[in-house]
CSV table of N, CA, C and O in Angstrom, one decimal:
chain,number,residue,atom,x,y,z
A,1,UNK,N,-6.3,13.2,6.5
A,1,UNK,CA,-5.9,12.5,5.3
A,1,UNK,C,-4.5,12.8,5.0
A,1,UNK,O,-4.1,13.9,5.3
A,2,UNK,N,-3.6,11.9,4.3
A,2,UNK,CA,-2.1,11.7,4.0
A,2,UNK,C,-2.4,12.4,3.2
A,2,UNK,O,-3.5,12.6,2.7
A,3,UNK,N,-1.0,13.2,2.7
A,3,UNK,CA,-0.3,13.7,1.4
A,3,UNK,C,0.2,12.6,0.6
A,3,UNK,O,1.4,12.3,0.8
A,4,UNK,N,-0.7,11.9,-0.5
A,4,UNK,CA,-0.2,10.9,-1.2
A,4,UNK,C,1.3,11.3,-2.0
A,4,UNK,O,1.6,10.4,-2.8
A,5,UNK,N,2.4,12.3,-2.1
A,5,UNK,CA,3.1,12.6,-2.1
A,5,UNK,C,4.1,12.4,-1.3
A,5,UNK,O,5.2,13.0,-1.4
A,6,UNK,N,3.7,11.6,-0.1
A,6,UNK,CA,5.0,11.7,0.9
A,6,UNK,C,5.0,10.4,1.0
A,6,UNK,O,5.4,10.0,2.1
A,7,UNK,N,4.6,9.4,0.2
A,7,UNK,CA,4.5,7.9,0.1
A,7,UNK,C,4.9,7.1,-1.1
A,7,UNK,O,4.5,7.4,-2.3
A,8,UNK,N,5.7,5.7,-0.9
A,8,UNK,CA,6.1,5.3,-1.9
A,8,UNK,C,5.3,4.3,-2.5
A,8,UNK,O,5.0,4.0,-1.3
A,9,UNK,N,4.6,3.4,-3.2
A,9,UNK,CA,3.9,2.8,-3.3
A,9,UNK,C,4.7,1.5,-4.4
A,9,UNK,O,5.0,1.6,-5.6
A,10,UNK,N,4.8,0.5,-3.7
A,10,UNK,CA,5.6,-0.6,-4.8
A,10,UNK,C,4.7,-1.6,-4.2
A,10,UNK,O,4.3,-1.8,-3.1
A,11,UNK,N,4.2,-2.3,-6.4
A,11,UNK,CA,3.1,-3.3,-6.1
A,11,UNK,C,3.9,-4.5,-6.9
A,11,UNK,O,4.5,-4.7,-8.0
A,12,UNK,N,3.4,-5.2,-5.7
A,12,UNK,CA,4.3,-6.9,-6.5
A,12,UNK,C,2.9,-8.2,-6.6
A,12,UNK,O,1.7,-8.4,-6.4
A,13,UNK,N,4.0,-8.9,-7.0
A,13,UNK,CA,3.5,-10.1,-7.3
A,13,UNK,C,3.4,-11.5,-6.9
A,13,UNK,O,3.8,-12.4,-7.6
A,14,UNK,N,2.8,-11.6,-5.3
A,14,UNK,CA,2.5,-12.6,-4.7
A,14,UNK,C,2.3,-14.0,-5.7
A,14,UNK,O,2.9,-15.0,-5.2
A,15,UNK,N,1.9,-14.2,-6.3
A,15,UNK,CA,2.2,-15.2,-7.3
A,15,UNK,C,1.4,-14.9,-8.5
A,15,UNK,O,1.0,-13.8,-8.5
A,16,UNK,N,1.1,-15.6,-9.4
A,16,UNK,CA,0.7,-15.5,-11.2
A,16,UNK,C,-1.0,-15.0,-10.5
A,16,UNK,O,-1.6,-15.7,-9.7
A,17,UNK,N,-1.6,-13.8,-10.9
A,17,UNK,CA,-2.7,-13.3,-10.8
A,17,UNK,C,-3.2,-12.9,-9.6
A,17,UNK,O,-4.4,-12.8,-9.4
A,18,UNK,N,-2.1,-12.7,-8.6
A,18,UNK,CA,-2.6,-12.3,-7.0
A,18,UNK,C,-1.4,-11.3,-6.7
A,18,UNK,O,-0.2,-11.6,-6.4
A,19,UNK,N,-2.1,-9.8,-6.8
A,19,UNK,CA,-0.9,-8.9,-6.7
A,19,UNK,C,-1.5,-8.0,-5.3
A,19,UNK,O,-2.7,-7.7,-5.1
A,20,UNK,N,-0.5,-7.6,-4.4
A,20,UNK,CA,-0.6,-6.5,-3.3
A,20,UNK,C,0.2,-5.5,-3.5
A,20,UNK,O,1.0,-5.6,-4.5
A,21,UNK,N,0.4,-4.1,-2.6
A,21,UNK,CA,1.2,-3.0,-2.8
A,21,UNK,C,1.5,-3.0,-1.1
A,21,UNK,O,0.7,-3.1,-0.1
A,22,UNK,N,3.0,-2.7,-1.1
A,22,UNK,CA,3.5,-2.1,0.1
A,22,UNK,C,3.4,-1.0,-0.1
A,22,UNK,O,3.7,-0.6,-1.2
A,23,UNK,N,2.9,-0.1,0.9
A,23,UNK,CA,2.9,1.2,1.7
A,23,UNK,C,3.7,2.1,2.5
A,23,UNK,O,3.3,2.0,3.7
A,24,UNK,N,5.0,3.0,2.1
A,24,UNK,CA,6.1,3.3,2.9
A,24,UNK,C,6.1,4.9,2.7
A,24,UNK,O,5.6,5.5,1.7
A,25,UNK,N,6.6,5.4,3.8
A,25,UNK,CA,7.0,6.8,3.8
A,25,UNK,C,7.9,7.3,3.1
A,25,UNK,O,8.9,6.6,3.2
A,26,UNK,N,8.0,8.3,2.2
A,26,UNK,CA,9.2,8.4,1.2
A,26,UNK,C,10.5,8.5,2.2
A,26,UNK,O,11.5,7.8,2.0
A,27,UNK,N,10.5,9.5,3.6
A,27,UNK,CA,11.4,10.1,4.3
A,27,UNK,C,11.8,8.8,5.6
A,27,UNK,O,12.7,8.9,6.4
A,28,UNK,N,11.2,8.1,5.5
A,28,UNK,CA,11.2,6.9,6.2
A,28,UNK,C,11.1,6.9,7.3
A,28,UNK,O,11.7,6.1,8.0
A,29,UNK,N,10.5,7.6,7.7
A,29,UNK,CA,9.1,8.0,9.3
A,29,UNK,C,8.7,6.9,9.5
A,29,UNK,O,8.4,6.1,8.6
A,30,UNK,N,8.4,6.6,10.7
A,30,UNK,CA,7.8,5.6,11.4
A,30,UNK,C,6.1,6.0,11.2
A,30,UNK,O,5.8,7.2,11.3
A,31,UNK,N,5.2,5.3,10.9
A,31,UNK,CA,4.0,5.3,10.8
A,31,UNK,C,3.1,4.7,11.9
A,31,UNK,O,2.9,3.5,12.0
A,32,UNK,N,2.5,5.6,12.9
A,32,UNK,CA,1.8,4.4,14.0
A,32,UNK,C,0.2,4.4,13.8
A,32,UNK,O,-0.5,5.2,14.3
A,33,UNK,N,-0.1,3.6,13.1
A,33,UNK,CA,-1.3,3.3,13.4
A,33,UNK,C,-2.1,2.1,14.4
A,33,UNK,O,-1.7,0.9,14.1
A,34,UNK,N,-2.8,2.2,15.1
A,34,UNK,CA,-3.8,1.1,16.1
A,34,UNK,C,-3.1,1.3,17.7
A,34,UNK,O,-3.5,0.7,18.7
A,35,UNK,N,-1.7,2.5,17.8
A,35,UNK,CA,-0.8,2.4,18.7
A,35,UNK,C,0.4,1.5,18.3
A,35,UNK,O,1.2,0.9,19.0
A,36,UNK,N,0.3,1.4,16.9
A,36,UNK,CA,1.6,0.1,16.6
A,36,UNK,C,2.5,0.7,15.3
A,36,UNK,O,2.0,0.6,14.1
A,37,UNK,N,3.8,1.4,15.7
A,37,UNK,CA,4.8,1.6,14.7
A,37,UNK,C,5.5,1.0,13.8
A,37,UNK,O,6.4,0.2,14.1
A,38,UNK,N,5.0,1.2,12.3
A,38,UNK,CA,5.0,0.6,11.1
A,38,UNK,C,6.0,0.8,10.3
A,38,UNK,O,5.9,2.0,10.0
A,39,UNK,N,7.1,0.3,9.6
A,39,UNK,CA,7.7,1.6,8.2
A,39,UNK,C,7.2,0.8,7.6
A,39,UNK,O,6.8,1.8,6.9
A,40,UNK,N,6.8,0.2,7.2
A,40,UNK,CA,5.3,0.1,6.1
A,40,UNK,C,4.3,-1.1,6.5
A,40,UNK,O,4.3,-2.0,7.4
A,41,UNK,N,3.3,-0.9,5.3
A,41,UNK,CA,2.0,-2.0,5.6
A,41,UNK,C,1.6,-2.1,3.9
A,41,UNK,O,1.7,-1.5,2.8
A,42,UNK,N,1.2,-3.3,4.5
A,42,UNK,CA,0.7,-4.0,2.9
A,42,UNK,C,-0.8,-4.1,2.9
A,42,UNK,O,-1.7,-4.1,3.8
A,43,UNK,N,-1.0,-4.2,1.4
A,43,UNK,CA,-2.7,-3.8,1.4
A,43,UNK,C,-3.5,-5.3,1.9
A,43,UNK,O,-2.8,-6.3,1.5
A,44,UNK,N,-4.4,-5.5,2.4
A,44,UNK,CA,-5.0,-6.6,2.9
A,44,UNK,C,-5.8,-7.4,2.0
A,44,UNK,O,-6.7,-8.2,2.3
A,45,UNK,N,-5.5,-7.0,0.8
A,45,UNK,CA,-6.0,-8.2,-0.3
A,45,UNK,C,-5.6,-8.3,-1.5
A,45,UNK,O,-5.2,-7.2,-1.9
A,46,UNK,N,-5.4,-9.1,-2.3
A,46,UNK,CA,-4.8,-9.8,-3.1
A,46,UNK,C,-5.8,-9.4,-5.0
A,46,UNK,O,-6.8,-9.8,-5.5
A,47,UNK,N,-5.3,-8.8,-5.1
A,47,UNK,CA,-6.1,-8.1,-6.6
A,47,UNK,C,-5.5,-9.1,-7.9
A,47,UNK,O,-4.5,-9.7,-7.9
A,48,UNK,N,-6.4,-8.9,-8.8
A,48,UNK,CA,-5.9,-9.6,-9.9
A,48,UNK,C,-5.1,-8.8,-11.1
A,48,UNK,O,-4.6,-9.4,-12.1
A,49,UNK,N,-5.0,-7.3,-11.0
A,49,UNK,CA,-4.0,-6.7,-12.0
A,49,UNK,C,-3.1,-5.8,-10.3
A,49,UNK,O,-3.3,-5.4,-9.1
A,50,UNK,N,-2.1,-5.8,-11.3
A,50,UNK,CA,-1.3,-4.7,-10.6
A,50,UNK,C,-1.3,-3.1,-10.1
A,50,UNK,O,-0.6,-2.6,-9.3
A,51,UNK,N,-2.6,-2.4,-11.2
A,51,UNK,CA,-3.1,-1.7,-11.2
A,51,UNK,C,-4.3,-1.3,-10.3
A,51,UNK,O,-4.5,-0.1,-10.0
A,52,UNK,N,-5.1,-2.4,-10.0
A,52,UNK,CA,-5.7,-2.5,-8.6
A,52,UNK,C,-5.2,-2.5,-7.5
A,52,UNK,O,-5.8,-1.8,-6.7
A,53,UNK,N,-4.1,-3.3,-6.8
A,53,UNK,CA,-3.5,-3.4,-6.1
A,53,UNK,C,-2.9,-2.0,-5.7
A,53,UNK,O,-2.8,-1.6,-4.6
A,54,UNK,N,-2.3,-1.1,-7.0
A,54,UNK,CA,-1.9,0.2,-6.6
A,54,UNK,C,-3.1,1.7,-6.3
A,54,UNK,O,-3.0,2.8,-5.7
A,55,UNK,N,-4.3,1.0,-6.8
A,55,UNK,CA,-5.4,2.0,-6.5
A,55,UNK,C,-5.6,2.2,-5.2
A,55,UNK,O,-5.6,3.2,-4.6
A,56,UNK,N,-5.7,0.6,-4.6
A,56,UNK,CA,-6.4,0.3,-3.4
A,56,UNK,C,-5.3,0.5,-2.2
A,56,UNK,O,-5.7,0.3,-1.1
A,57,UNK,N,-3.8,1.0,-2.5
A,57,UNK,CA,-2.7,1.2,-1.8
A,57,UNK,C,-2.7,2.9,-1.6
A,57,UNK,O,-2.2,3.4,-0.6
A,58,UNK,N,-3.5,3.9,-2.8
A,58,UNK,CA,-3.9,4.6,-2.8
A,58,UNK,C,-5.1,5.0,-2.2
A,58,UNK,O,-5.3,6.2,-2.0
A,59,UNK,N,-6.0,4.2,-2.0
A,59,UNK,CA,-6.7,4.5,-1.1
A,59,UNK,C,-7.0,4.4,0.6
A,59,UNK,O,-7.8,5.0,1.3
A,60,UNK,N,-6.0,3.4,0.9
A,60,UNK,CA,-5.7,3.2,2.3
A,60,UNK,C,-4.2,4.6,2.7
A,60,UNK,O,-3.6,4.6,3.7
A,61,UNK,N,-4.0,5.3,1.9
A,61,UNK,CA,-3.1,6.6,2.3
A,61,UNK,C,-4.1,7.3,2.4
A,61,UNK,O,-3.8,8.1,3.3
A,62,UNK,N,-5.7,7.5,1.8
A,62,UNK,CA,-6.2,8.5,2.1
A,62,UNK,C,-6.6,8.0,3.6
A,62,UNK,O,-6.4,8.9,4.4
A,63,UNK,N,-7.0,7.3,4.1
A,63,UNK,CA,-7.7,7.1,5.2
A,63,UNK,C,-6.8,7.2,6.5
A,63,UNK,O,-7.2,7.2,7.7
A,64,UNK,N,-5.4,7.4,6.2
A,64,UNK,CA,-4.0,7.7,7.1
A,64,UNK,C,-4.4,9.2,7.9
A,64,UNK,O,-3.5,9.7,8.6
């Protein structure tokens, strides 16, 4: 499990009422997950507040 402290979390707004969060290293480390080197990843679904979008960006760091 990630140190949610070593990650930046910025959540935007794909258009009026469909928001995601990118996922980045504060130190800007390469991330490899599947064997494939990342500096960031975005959450895989589209939430209706921005505040979900940042939960669920918080919970794909724990599963890191």
């Amino acid at each position: 499990m990630a140190n949610k402290a070593q990650f930046s979390i910025l959540a935007y707004q794909r258009r009026p009422g469909f928001w995601r969060a990118a996922i980045s290293r504060k130190d800007g480390a390469v991330l490899t997950m599947n064997g494939v080197a990342l500096k960031s990843f975005v959450t895989s679904e589209d939430f209706p507040s921005e505040d979900e979008a940042y939960t669920d960006a918080e919970k794909a760091i724990r599963l890191i």
